[in-house]
Amino acid sequence: MSKQFEDFDANLAGEEGKTEETKTSWFKRLTKGITTPSSERKETPEGLWTKCPECNYICTINDLREQLFVCPTCGFHHRIGSHEYYEILFDDNEYTELFENIRSKDFLGFTDLKPYQKRLEETWSKSNLKDSMRVATGKVGGNDIVIACMDFGFIGGSLGSVMGEKFSRAVDYCIQNNMPYMVISKSGGARMMESAFSLMQLAKTSGKLSQLSDAKLPYISLLTDPTFGGISASFGMLGDLNIAEPGALIGFAGPRVIKETIKRDLPEGFQRSEFILEHGFLDFIVNRKELKEKLAKVVTLFKN
């Protein structure tokens, strides 16, 4: 009877006829690759699919990248960083990054939800960004140019002392090498954690642009979604050409704050680039897919 129960248990577990060595568990995965250690498994990449916030069109990140992060159905321009803009604009994706050794410092010992120094260290560890602006030089359509681009992923692309210093050094570099200057803005405004140090960058950057103007070198300002606060109040709107991407939200205070302040409904499309163009604050709006061609043409016209 005992043997009968043993055989029955073995049959139930699928272990009939197996040795004691193989009967270590009632279930064993024998298919090749299934027993791969967790550390060696190829997991599905995060963010493989993305949905357009405007029309809900779903596609893969790779498909969207091929479209330069512009929705193929409605034309919505997804937010991208400096790396993607440089990839789009510079010839053969060849450029030299300038002033990458500068980093922010907590002069004031500022603490809000967490110490400012800790916030900086966490951002540095999570990304390859040194600050909210990168500066690079290369060729666009065969023309030498310096392009400074903001990264919203670094504390909301906020304007701090490092951004102001990089901006100023970029202007000096343009004057020394007789190059045009372009800034791609994407920011929530001044960085409150640096207080007056941040606010003084508005005057500093505006003053440096007057030197660029005296040297008769062009300054092109590209405003992307979103561009707010101290950026729009200073160098964002001081370009020889002020251009923007379609649908970009541009202003000083946000529409919700304005609505709550004046207690009135805002016009349709308020603070969008199309609305701002209509009211004379922009020279033109350019689709990201046409940006490189337009920029090359503009730089050539300035040169001649």
Coordinates of C-alpha atoms in Angstrom, one line a residue:
M1 CA 0.0 0.0 0.0
S2 CA 2.8 2.3 0.9
K3 CA 4.5 1.7 -2.5
Q4 CA 1.2 2.3 -4.3
F5 CA 0.9 5.7 -2.7
E6 CA 4.5 6.5 -3.6
D7 CA 3.9 5.6 -7.3
F8 CA 0.7 7.7 -7.3
D9 CA 2.5 10.7 -5.9
A10 CA 5.3 10.3 -8.5
N11 CA 2.8 10.1 -11.4
L12 CA 1.0 13.2 -10.1
A13 CA 4.2 15.2 -10.1
G14 CA 5.3 13.8 -13.4
E15 CA 8.4 12.2 -11.8
E16 CA 7.7 8.5 -12.4
G17 CA 10.9 6.7 -13.3
K18 CA 13.2 9.6 -12.2
T19 CA 16.1 9.3 -9.9
E20 CA 16.3 11.0 -6.5
E21 CA 18.7 13.5 -8.1
T22 CA 16.2 14.7 -10.5
K23 CA 13.3 14.7 -8.0
T24 CA 14.4 17.9 -6.3
S25 CA 11.2 19.7 -7.2
W26 CA 7.8 18.8 -8.6
F27 CA 8.2 21.2 -11.5
K28 CA 11.4 21.9 -13.5
R29 CA 11.8 24.2 -16.5
L30 CA 13.8 22.3 -19.1
T31 CA 13.2 24.6 -22.1
K32 CA 16.4 26.3 -23.3
G33 CA 16.7 29.9 -22.0
I34 CA 14.0 29.7 -19.4
T35 CA 16.5 29.1 -16.6
T36 CA 18.6 32.1 -17.6
P37 CA 19.7 34.0 -14.4
S38 CA 17.7 37.2 -13.7
S39 CA 20.8 39.3 -14.1
E40 CA 21.2 38.1 -17.7
R41 CA 17.6 38.3 -18.8
K42 CA 16.7 40.8 -21.5
E43 CA 13.8 42.7 -20.1
T44 CA 11.4 44.7 -22.3
P45 CA 12.8 48.3 -22.4
E46 CA 10.8 50.8 -20.4
G47 CA 9.0 53.4 -22.5
L48 CA 9.0 51.3 -25.6
W49 CA 5.6 52.7 -26.6
T50 CA 4.4 56.3 -26.3
K51 CA 1.0 58.0 -26.8
C52 CA 0.5 61.4 -28.3
P53 CA -1.1 63.7 -25.6
E54 CA -2.9 65.6 -28.4
C55 CA -4.6 62.8 -30.5
N56 CA -3.8 59.7 -28.5
Y57 CA -1.9 58.1 -31.4
I58 CA 0.2 55.2 -30.1
C59 CA 3.6 54.3 -31.7
T60 CA 7.0 53.0 -30.6
I61 CA 9.8 55.3 -29.5
N62 CA 11.9 54.3 -32.5
D63 CA 9.1 55.2 -34.9
L64 CA 8.6 58.6 -33.2
R65 CA 12.4 59.2 -33.3
E66 CA 12.4 58.7 -37.1
Q67 CA 9.7 61.4 -37.2
L68 CA 12.0 63.7 -35.2
F69 CA 9.5 63.3 -32.3
V70 CA 6.7 64.9 -34.2
C71 CA 3.4 63.0 -34.2
P72 CA 2.8 61.6 -37.7
T73 CA -1.0 62.1 -37.4
C74 CA -1.6 65.5 -35.8
G75 CA 1.9 67.1 -35.9
F76 CA 2.2 67.5 -32.1
H77 CA 5.8 68.3 -31.2
H78 CA 6.9 66.1 -28.3
R79 CA 9.4 67.6 -25.9
I80 CA 13.0 66.6 -26.5
G81 CA 16.4 67.5 -25.0
S82 CA 19.7 69.0 -26.2
H83 CA 21.0 65.6 -27.4
E84 CA 18.1 65.2 -29.8
Y85 CA 18.2 68.8 -31.0
Y86 CA 22.0 68.5 -31.7
E87 CA 21.3 65.2 -33.5
I88 CA 18.8 67.0 -35.7
L89 CA 20.7 70.2 -36.4
F90 CA 24.4 69.6 -36.7
D91 CA 25.8 68.2 -39.9
D92 CA 26.5 64.4 -39.5
N93 CA 25.7 64.8 -35.8
E94 CA 29.3 66.1 -35.3
Y95 CA 29.8 68.8 -32.7
T96 CA 32.1 69.9 -29.9
E97 CA 30.6 70.6 -26.5
L98 CA 31.9 73.7 -24.7
F99 CA 32.2 74.6 -21.0
E100 CA 31.0 71.2 -19.8
N101 CA 33.2 71.4 -16.7
I102 CA 31.0 74.0 -15.0
R103 CA 28.6 72.8 -12.3
S104 CA 26.1 74.5 -10.0
K105 CA 26.9 75.1 -6.3
D106 CA 24.7 75.6 -3.3
F107 CA 25.9 79.1 -2.2
L108 CA 23.0 79.7 0.1
G109 CA 22.6 76.3 1.8
F110 CA 19.0 76.4 0.5
T111 CA 16.4 73.8 1.6
D112 CA 12.8 73.4 0.4
L113 CA 11.5 69.8 0.3
K114 CA 15.1 68.7 0.3
P115 CA 18.5 70.4 0.4
Y116 CA 19.5 72.0 -2.9
Q117 CA 22.9 70.2 -2.9
K118 CA 21.1 66.9 -2.6
R119 CA 18.7 67.8 -5.4
L120 CA 21.7 68.6 -7.6
E121 CA 23.5 65.4 -6.8
E122 CA 20.4 63.3 -7.5
T123 CA 20.0 64.9 -10.8
W124 CA 23.6 64.4 -11.8
S125 CA 23.4 60.7 -10.8
K126 CA 20.2 60.1 -12.8
S127 CA 21.3 61.8 -16.0
N128 CA 24.5 62.7 -17.9
L129 CA 23.6 66.4 -17.7
K130 CA 25.8 68.8 -15.8
D131 CA 23.3 71.6 -15.7
S132 CA 20.1 72.9 -17.4
M133 CA 22.0 74.2 -20.5
R134 CA 24.5 72.6 -22.9
V135 CA 26.6 74.6 -25.4
A136 CA 28.0 73.1 -28.5
T137 CA 29.7 74.3 -31.7
G138 CA 29.6 72.6 -35.1
K139 CA 28.3 73.1 -38.7
V140 CA 24.7 73.5 -39.9
G141 CA 24.4 73.3 -43.6
G142 CA 28.1 73.9 -43.9
N143 CA 28.0 77.1 -41.7
D144 CA 29.8 77.4 -38.4
I145 CA 27.5 78.1 -35.5
V146 CA 27.3 77.9 -31.7
I147 CA 24.0 76.4 -30.3
A148 CA 23.1 76.6 -26.6
C149 CA 20.2 74.3 -25.8
M150 CA 18.3 73.9 -22.5
D151 CA 17.2 70.6 -20.9
F152 CA 13.9 70.6 -19.1
G153 CA 14.9 67.4 -17.4
F154 CA 17.4 69.2 -15.2
I155 CA 15.3 71.0 -12.5
G156 CA 12.8 72.2 -15.1
G157 CA 15.4 73.8 -17.3
S158 CA 15.6 76.5 -14.7
L159 CA 17.9 79.6 -15.1
G160 CA 20.7 79.5 -12.6
S161 CA 24.2 80.9 -12.3
V162 CA 25.7 78.1 -14.4
M163 CA 23.3 78.7 -17.3
G164 CA 24.1 82.4 -17.2
E165 CA 27.8 81.7 -17.2
K166 CA 27.6 79.2 -20.0
F167 CA 25.5 81.7 -22.0
S168 CA 28.0 84.5 -21.4
R169 CA 31.0 82.4 -22.4
A170 CA 29.2 81.2 -25.5
V171 CA 28.7 84.8 -26.5
D172 CA 32.5 85.5 -26.0
Y173 CA 33.3 82.4 -28.0
C174 CA 31.1 83.6 -30.9
I175 CA 32.8 87.1 -30.9
Q176 CA 36.3 85.5 -30.8
N177 CA 35.5 83.1 -33.7
N178 CA 33.1 85.3 -35.6
M179 CA 30.1 82.9 -35.4
P180 CA 26.4 83.3 -35.2
Y181 CA 24.7 82.3 -31.9
M182 CA 21.5 80.3 -31.4
V183 CA 19.7 79.5 -28.2
I184 CA 17.0 76.8 -27.9
S185 CA 14.8 77.7 -24.9
K186 CA 12.8 75.2 -22.8
S187 CA 12.4 76.4 -19.2
G188 CA 10.1 77.0 -16.3
G189 CA 12.0 80.2 -15.4
A190 CA 14.5 81.3 -12.8
R191 CA 15.9 78.8 -10.3
M192 CA 14.4 79.8 -6.9
M193 CA 17.1 77.8 -5.0
E194 CA 19.7 80.3 -6.1
S195 CA 17.6 83.4 -5.3
A196 CA 19.3 86.6 -6.3
F197 CA 22.2 84.7 -8.0
S198 CA 19.5 83.4 -10.4
L199 CA 17.7 86.7 -10.9
M200 CA 20.9 88.5 -11.8
Q201 CA 21.4 86.2 -14.8
L202 CA 18.6 88.1 -16.6
A203 CA 20.7 91.3 -16.6
K204 CA 23.9 89.4 -17.3
T205 CA 22.7 87.5 -20.3
S206 CA 20.9 90.6 -21.8
G207 CA 24.1 92.6 -21.4
K208 CA 26.2 90.0 -23.2
L209 CA 23.7 90.1 -26.1
S210 CA 24.4 93.8 -26.5
Q211 CA 28.1 92.9 -27.0
L212 CA 27.1 90.3 -29.6
S213 CA 25.0 93.0 -31.4
D214 CA 28.0 95.4 -31.3
A215 CA 30.1 92.8 -33.0
K216 CA 27.4 92.5 -35.7
L217 CA 26.8 88.8 -35.2
P218 CA 23.3 87.4 -35.4
Y219 CA 21.5 85.9 -32.5
I220 CA 18.6 83.5 -33.2
S221 CA 16.2 82.6 -30.4
L222 CA 14.1 79.4 -30.8
L223 CA 11.3 79.1 -28.2
T224 CA 10.0 75.6 -27.5
D225 CA 7.4 74.2 -25.2
P226 CA 7.5 75.5 -22.5
T227 CA 9.3 78.8 -22.2
F228 CA 8.4 80.8 -19.2
G229 CA 9.5 83.2 -16.5
G230 CA 13.0 84.8 -16.5
I231 CA 13.8 83.3 -19.9
S232 CA 11.0 85.0 -21.8
A233 CA 11.7 88.1 -19.7
S234 CA 15.3 88.3 -20.9
F235 CA 17.2 86.6 -23.7
G236 CA 14.3 84.5 -25.0
M237 CA 12.7 87.5 -26.6
L238 CA 15.8 89.5 -27.6
G239 CA 16.8 87.6 -30.8
D240 CA 17.5 89.2 -34.1
L241 CA 15.0 86.5 -35.1
N242 CA 12.5 85.1 -32.6
I243 CA 11.1 81.8 -33.8
A244 CA 9.1 79.0 -32.2
E245 CA 7.9 75.5 -32.7
P246 CA 4.2 74.9 -33.4
G247 CA 2.0 74.8 -30.3
A248 CA 4.7 75.9 -27.9
L249 CA 3.5 77.5 -24.6
I250 CA 5.4 80.8 -24.2
G251 CA 4.9 83.5 -21.6
F252 CA 5.9 84.9 -18.3
A253 CA 3.3 83.6 -15.8
G254 CA 1.3 80.5 -16.7
P255 CA -2.2 80.7 -18.1
R256 CA -3.8 79.3 -14.9
V257 CA -2.1 81.9 -12.7
I258 CA -3.2 84.7 -15.1
K259 CA -6.7 83.4 -15.1
E260 CA -6.9 83.3 -11.3
T261 CA -5.4 86.8 -11.1
I262 CA -7.7 88.6 -13.6
K263 CA -10.7 86.4 -12.9
R264 CA -11.6 86.2 -16.5
D265 CA -11.5 83.5 -19.2
L266 CA -8.5 83.6 -21.5
P267 CA -8.7 83.7 -25.3
E268 CA -8.5 80.3 -27.1
G269 CA -4.9 79.3 -27.7
F270 CA -3.7 82.0 -25.3
Q271 CA 0.2 81.9 -25.0
R272 CA 0.6 79.3 -27.7
S273 CA 3.1 80.2 -30.4
E274 CA 0.4 80.7 -33.0
F275 CA -1.3 83.3 -30.7
I276 CA 2.0 85.0 -30.0
L277 CA 2.9 85.2 -33.7
E278 CA -0.5 86.7 -34.5
H279 CA 0.3 89.5 -31.9
G280 CA 3.7 90.3 -33.3
F281 CA 6.1 88.7 -30.8
L282 CA 7.5 86.1 -33.2
D283 CA 9.0 86.3 -36.6
F284 CA 7.8 82.9 -37.8
I285 CA 6.9 79.4 -36.6
V286 CA 9.0 76.5 -37.9
N287 CA 8.2 72.8 -37.9
R288 CA 10.9 70.7 -36.4
K289 CA 11.3 68.7 -39.6
E290 CA 12.1 71.9 -41.5
L291 CA 14.2 73.5 -38.7
K292 CA 17.7 72.6 -40.0
E293 CA 16.9 73.7 -43.5
K294 CA 15.5 77.0 -42.3
L295 CA 18.4 77.6 -39.9
A296 CA 21.0 77.0 -42.6
K297 CA 19.1 79.4 -45.0
V298 CA 18.9 82.1 -42.3
V299 CA 22.6 81.9 -41.3
T300 CA 23.5 82.1 -45.0
L301 CA 21.4 85.2 -45.5
F302 CA 22.9 86.8 -42.4
K303 CA 26.4 86.0 -43.6
N304 CA 25.8 87.6 -47.0

